Short mmCIF file of C-alpha atoms and ligand atoms in Angstrom, two decimals:
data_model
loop_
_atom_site.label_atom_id
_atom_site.label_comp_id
_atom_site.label_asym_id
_atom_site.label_seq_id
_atom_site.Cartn_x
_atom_site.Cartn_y
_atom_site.Cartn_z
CA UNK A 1137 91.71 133.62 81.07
CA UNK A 1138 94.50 131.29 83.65
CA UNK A 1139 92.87 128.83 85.74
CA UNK A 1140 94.71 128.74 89.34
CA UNK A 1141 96.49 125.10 89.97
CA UNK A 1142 98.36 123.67 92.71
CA UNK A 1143 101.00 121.92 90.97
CA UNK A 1144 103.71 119.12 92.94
CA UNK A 1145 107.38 120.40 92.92
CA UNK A 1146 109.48 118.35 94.45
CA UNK A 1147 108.57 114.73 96.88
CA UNK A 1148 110.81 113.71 99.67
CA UNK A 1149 110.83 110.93 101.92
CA UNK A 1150 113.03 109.73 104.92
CA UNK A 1151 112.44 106.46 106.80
CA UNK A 1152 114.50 105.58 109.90
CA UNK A 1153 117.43 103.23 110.12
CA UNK A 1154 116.15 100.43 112.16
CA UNK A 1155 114.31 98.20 110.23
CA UNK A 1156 112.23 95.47 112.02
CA UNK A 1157 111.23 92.22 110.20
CA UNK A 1158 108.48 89.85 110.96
CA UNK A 1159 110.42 86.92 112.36
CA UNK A 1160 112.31 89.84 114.89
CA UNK A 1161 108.02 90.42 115.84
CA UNK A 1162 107.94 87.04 116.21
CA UNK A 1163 110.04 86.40 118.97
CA UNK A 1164 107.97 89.27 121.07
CA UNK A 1165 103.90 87.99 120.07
CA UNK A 1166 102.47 85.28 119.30
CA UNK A 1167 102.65 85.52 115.56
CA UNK A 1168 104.67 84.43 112.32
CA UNK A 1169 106.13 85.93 109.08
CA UNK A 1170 103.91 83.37 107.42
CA UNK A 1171 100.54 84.74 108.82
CA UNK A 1172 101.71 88.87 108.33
CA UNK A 1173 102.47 88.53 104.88
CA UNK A 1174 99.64 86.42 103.93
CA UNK A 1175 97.16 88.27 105.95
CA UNK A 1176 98.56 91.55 105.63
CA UNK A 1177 101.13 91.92 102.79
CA UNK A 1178 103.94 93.64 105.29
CA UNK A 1179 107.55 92.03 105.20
CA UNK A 1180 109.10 94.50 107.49
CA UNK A 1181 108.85 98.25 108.96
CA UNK A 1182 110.93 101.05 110.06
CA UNK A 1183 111.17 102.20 113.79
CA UNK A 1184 112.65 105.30 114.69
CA UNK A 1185 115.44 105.78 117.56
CA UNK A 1186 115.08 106.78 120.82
CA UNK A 1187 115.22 110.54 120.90
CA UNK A 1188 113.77 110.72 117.07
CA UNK A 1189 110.96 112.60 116.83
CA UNK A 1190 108.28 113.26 113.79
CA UNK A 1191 109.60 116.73 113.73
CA UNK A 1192 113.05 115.17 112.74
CA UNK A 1193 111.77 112.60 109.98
CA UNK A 1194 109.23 115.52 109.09
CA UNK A 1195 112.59 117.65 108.28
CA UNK A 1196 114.37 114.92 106.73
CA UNK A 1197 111.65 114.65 104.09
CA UNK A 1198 110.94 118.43 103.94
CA UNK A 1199 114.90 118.78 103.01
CA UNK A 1200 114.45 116.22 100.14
CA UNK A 1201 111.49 117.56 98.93
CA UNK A 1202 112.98 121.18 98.90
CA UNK A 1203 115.84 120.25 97.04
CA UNK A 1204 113.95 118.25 94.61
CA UNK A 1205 111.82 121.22 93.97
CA UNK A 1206 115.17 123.29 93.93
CA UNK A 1207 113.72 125.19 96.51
CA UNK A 1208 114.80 126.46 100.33
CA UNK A 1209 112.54 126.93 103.21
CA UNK A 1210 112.51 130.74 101.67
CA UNK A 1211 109.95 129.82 99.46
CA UNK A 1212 107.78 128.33 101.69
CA UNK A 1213 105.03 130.30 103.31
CA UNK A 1214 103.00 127.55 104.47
CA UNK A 1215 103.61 124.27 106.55
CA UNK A 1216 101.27 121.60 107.45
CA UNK A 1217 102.46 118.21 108.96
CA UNK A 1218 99.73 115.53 109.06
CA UNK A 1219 100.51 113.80 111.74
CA UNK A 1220 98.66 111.79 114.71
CA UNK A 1221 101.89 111.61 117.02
CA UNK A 1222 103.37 114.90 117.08
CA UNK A 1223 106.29 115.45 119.36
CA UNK A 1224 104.63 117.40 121.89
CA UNK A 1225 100.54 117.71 122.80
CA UNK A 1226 101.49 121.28 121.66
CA UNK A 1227 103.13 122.99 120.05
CA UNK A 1228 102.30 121.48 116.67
CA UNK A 1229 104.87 119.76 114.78
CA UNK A 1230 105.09 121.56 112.10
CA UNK A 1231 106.12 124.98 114.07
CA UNK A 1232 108.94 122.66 115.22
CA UNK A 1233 109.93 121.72 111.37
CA UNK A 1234 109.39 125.80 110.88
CA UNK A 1235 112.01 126.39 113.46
CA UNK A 1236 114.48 123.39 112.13
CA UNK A 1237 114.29 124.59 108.55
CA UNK A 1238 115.56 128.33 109.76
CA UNK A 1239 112.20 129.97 109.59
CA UNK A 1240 110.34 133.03 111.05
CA UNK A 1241 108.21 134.02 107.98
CA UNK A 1242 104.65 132.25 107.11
CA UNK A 1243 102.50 130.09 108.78
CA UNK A 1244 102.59 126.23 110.39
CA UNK A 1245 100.23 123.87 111.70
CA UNK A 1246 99.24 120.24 112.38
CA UNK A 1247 96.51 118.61 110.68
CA UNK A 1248 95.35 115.50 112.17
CA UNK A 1249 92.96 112.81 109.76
CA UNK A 1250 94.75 109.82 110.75
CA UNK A 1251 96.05 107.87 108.13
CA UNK A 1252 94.07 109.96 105.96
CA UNK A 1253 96.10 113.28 107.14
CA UNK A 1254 98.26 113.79 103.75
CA UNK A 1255 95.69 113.01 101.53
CA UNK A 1256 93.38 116.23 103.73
CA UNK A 1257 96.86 117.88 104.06
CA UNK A 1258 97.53 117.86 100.02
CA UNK A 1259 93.38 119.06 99.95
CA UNK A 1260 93.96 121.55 102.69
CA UNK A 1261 96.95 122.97 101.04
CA UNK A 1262 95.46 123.11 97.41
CA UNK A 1263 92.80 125.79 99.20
CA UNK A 1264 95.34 127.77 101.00
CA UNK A 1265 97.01 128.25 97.57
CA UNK A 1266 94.10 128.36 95.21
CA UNK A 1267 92.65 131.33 98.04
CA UNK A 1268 95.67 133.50 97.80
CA UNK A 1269 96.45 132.71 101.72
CA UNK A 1270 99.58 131.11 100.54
CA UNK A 1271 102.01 130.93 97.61
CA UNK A 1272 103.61 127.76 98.51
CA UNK A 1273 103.37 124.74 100.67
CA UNK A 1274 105.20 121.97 102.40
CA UNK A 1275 103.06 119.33 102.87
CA UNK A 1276 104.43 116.54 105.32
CA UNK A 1277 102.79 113.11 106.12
CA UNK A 1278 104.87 112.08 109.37
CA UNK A 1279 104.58 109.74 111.94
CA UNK A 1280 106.24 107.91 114.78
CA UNK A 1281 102.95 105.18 114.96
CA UNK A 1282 105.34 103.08 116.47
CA UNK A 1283 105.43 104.84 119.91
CA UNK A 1284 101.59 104.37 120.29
CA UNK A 1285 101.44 100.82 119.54
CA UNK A 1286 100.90 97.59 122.48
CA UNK A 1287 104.01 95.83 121.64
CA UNK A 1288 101.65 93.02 123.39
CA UNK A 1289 98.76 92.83 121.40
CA UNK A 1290 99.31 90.84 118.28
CA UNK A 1291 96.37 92.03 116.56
CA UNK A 1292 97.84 95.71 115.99
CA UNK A 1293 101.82 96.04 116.85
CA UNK A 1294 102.26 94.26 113.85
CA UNK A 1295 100.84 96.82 111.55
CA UNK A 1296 102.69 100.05 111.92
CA UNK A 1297 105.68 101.52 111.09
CA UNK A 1298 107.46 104.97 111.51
CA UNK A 1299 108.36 107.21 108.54
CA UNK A 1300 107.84 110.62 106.46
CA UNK A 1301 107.08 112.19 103.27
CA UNK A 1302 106.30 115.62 101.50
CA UNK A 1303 105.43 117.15 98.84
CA UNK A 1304 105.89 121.10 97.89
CA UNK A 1305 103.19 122.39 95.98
CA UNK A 1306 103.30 125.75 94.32
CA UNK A 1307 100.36 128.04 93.14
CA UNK A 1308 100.62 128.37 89.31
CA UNK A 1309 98.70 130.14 86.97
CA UNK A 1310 97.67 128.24 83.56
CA UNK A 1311 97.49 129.77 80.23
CA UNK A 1312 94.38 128.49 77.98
CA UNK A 1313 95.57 126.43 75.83
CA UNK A 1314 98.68 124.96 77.89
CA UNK A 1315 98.50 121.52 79.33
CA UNK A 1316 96.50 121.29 82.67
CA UNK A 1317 98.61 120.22 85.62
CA UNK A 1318 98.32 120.22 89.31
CA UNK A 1319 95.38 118.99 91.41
CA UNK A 1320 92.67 118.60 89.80
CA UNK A 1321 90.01 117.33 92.53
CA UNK A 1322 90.01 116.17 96.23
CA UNK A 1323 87.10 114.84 97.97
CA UNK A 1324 87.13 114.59 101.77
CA UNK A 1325 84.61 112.07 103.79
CA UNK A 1326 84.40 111.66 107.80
CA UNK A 1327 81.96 109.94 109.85
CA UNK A 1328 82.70 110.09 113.50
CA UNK A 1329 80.23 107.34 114.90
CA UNK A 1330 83.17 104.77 113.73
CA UNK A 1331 85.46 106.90 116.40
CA UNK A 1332 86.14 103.52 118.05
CA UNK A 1333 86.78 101.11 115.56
CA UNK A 1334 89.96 102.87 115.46
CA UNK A 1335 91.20 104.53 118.14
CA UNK A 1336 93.92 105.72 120.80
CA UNK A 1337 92.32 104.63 124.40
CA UNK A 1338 94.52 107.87 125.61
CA UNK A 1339 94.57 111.95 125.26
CA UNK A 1340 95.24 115.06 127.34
CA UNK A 1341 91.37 115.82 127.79
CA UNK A 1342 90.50 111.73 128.91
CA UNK A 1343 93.29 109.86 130.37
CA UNK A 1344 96.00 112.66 130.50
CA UNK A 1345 98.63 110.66 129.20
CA UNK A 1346 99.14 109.20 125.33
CA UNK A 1347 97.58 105.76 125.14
CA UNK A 1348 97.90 102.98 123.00
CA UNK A 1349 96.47 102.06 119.61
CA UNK A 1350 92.78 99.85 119.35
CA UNK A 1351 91.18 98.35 116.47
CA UNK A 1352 88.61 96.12 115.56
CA UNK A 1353 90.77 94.75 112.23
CA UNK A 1354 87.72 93.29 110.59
CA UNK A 1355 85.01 96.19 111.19
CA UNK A 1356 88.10 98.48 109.56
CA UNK A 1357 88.68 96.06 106.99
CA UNK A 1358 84.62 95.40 106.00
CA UNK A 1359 84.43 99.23 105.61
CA UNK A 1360 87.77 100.00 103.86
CA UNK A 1361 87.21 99.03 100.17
CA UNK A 1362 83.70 100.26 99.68
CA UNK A 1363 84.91 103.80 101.22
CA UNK A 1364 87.75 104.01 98.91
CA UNK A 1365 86.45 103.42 96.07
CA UNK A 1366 83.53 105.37 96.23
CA UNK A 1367 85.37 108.51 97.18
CA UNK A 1368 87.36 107.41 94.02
CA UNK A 1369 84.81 107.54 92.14
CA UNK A 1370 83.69 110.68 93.67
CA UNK A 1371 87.12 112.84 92.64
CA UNK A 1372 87.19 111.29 89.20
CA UNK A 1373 83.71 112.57 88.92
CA UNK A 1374 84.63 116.36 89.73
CA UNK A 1375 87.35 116.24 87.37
CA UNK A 1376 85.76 114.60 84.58
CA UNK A 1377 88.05 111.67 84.08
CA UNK A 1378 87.51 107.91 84.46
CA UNK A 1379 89.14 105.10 86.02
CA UNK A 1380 90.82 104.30 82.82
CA UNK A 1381 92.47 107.61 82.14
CA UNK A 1382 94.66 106.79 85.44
CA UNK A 1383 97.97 106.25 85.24
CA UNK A 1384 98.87 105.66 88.35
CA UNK A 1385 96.85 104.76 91.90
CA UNK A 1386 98.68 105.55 95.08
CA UNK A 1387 96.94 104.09 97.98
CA UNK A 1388 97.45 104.15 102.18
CA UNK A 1389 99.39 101.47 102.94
CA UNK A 1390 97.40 99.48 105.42
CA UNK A 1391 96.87 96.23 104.04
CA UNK A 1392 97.82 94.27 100.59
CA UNK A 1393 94.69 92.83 100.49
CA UNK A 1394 92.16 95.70 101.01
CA UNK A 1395 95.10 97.96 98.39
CA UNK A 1396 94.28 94.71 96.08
CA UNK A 1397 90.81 94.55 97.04
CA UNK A 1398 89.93 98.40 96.16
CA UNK A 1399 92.42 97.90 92.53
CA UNK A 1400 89.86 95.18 91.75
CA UNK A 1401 86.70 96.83 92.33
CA UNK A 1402 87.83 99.84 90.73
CA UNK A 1403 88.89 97.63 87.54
CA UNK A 1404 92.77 98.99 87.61
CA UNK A 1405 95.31 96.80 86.22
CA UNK A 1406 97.50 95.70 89.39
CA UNK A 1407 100.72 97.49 87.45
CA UNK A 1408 99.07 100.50 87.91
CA UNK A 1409 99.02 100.02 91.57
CA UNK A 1410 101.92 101.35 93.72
CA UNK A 1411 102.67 99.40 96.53
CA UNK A 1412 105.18 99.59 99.84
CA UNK A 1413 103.29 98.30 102.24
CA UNK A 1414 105.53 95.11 101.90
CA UNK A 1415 108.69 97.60 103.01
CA UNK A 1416 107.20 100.56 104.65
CA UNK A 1417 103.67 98.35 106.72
CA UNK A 1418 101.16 100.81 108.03
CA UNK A 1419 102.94 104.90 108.38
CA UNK A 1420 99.33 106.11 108.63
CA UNK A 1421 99.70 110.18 107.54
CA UNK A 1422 103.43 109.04 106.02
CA UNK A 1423 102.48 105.91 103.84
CA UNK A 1424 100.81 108.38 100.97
CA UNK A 1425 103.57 110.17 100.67
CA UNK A 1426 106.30 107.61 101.04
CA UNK A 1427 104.98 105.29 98.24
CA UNK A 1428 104.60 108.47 96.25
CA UNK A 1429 107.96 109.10 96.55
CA UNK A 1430 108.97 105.78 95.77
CA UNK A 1431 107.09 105.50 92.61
CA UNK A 1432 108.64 109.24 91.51
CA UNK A 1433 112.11 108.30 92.44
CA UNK A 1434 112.06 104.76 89.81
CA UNK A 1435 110.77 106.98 87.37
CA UNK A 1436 107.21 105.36 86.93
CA UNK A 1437 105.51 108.40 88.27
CA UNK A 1438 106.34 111.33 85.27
CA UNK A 1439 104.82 114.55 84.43
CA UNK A 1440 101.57 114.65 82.92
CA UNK A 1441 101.00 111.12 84.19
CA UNK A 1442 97.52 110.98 86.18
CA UNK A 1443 97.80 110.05 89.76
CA UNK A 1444 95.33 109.18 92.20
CA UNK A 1445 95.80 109.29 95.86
CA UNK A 1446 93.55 107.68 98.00
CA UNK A 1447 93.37 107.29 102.19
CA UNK A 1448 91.61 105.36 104.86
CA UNK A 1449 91.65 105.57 108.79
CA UNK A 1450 90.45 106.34 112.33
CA UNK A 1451 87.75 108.45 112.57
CA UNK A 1452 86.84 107.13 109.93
CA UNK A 1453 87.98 109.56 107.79
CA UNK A 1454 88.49 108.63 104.32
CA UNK A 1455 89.81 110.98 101.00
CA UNK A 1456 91.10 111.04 97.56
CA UNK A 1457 93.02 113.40 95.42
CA UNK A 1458 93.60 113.58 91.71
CA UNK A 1459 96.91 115.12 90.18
CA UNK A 1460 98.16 115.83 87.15
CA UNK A 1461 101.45 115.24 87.81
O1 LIG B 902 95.26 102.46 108.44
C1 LIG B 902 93.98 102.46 108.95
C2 LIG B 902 93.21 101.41 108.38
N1 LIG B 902 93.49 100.15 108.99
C3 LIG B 902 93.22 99.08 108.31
O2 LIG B 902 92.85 99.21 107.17
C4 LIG B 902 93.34 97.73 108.96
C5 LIG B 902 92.14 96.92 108.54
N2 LIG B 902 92.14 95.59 109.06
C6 LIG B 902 93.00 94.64 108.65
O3 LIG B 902 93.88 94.91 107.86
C7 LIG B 902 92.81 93.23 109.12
O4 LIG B 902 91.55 93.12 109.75
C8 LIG B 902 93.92 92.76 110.10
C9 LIG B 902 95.23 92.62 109.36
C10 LIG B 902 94.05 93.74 111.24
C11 LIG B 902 93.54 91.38 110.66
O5 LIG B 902 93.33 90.45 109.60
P1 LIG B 902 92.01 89.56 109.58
O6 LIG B 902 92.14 88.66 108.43
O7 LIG B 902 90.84 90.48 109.63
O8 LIG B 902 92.19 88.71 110.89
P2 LIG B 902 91.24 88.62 112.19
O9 LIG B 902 91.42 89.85 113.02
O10 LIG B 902 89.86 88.21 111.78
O11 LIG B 902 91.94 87.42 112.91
C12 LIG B 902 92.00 86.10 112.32
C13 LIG B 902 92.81 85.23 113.26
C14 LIG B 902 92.35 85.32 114.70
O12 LIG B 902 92.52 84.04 115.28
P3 LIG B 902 91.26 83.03 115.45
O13 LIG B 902 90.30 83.76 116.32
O14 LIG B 902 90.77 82.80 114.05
O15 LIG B 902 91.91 81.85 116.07
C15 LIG B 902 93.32 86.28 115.31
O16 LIG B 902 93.47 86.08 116.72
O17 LIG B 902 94.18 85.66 113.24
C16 LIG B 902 94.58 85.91 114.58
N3 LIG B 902 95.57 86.98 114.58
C17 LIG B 902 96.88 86.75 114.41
N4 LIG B 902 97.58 85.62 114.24
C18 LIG B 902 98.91 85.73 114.10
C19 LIG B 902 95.38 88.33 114.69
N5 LIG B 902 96.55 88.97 114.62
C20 LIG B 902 97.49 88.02 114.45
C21 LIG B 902 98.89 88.07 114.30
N6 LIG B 902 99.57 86.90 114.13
N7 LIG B 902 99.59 89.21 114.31
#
């Protein structure tokens, strides 16, 4: 007897050049570098360049992850980019990556969870490949947040940044008796009558044009830890571990605060915790990915170390996965 695992190959990650630091913020709102990084954790964020679209971080990342994997887009026979600001209303993104990598074979599309969107992605992808429907997957968490934001309201263009990661996962078959690896439990949640706690007041079907992004902070906030951990919970449950076989936690980026808030409650040690929300702020479907790549490039994140991923956003939608890495 095998058991049928969806095991990480390779993680990639691109963030654009422009970096843009509190005090720069501060001469456009009425803010400070004081009040971000006490209230929020972030230091500084990435904005991509006129003309840049997700498609092109997507394929920046998708290239690193490839070669990490020691892969080429050959191998791939399924794409999904989590993203909420695709380049175009259609197509979806990730036929765009298809066609930048040099593809014609396998499938493509966008999934869209929010900031949630890589941890559904790396849970939508583990079904493709445990069903047969697909041997292997880039998974991409890529956004340009930045072009949705009111660089007037204080309250939100603060938040955000633009960036990408990936992951390739591969469909494995595991020998009884050899170590278990791959993931080893996701657990999705939605509830739609938060829609505008979070929100874009703009889309093809309402206004016809792209909007800008709304929040009510403190509604998000009161919700955020509770939801996380108990979809934590949840995946360790399926999977028949505990919090204190983790290794390491990977949480959305959003806020220090609710990331320290949810490590608390949880009772993990903060040095389990990976954080870039200091570097990277708020990528929504990228920060997943992005500090997961960060914490595999240092070399904390190693094989058969147990990882947790864990998301929060609009919708709300709210998810965890748990890997064996
Ligand atoms: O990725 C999806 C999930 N998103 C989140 O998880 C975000 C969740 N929410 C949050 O992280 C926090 O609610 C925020 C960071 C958005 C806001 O922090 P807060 O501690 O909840 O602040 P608040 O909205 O209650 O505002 C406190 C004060 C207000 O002033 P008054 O009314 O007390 O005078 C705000 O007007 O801070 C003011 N404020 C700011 N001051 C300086 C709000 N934004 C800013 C700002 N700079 N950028």
């Amino acid at each position: 007897m095998t058991k049928t695992r969806s095991i990480i190959r390779g993680v990639g990650a691109y963030l654009p050049e422009k970096i843009l630091t509190n005090a720069e913020l501060a001469k456009m709102v009425d803010t400070s570098d004081e009040w971000i990084q006490q209230r929020v954790g972030i230091k500084e964020r990435h904005i991509a360049a006129e003309g840049q679209f997700t498609s092109d971080l997507a394929v920046a990342a998708a290239q690193q992850a490839l070669d990490a994997a020691g892969m080429t887009p050959h191998d791939i026979d399924l794409i999904i980019v989590a993203t909420t600001t695709p380049d175009y209303t259609f197509p979806a993104a990730a036929t765009l990556v298809q066609m930048k990598l040099g593809m014609h074979h396998g499938m493509a599309f966008d999934l869209q969870a929010v900031c949630s969107g890589f941890v559904y992605a790396v849970a939508t992808a583990d079904s493709y490949l445990q069903n047969g429907l697909a041997s292997r997957a880039l998974v991409i968490g890529a956004e340009t947040f930045s072009r949705l934001l009111d660089w007037t309201d204080r309250g939100t263009c603060v938040l955000f940044g633009d960036g990408a990661g990936a992951v390739i996962m591969e469909r494995v078959e595991i020998a009884d008796g050899a170590p278990d690896r791959g993931v080893l439990a996701s657990a999705l949640r939605s509830d739609g009558h938060h829609w505008d706690k979070l929100y874009v007041d703009g889309g093809p079907s309402s206004t016809k044009g792209v909007g800008h992004v709304r929040m009510q902070g403190p509604e998000v906030f009161r919700h955020a830890v509770g939801k996380i951990t108990d979809v934590v919970y949840d995946t360790l449950d399926k999977a028949g571990y505990t919090v204190d076989d983790l290794d390491w936690f990977v949480p959305h980026q959003a806020n220090r605060r609710i990331i320290d808030g949810a490590g608390a409650k949880l009772g993990l040690p903060p040095e389990k915790v990976v954080i870039t929300v200091d570097r990277h702020a708020n990528t929504s479907a990228a920060s997943v990915p992005l500090a997961l790549s960060v914490a595999v490039a240092d070399g904390r994140i190693k094989e058969g170390d147990l990882v947790m991923l864990e998301a929060m956003g609009g919708g709300f939608t709210w998810g965890a996965s748990l890997i064996r890495w």
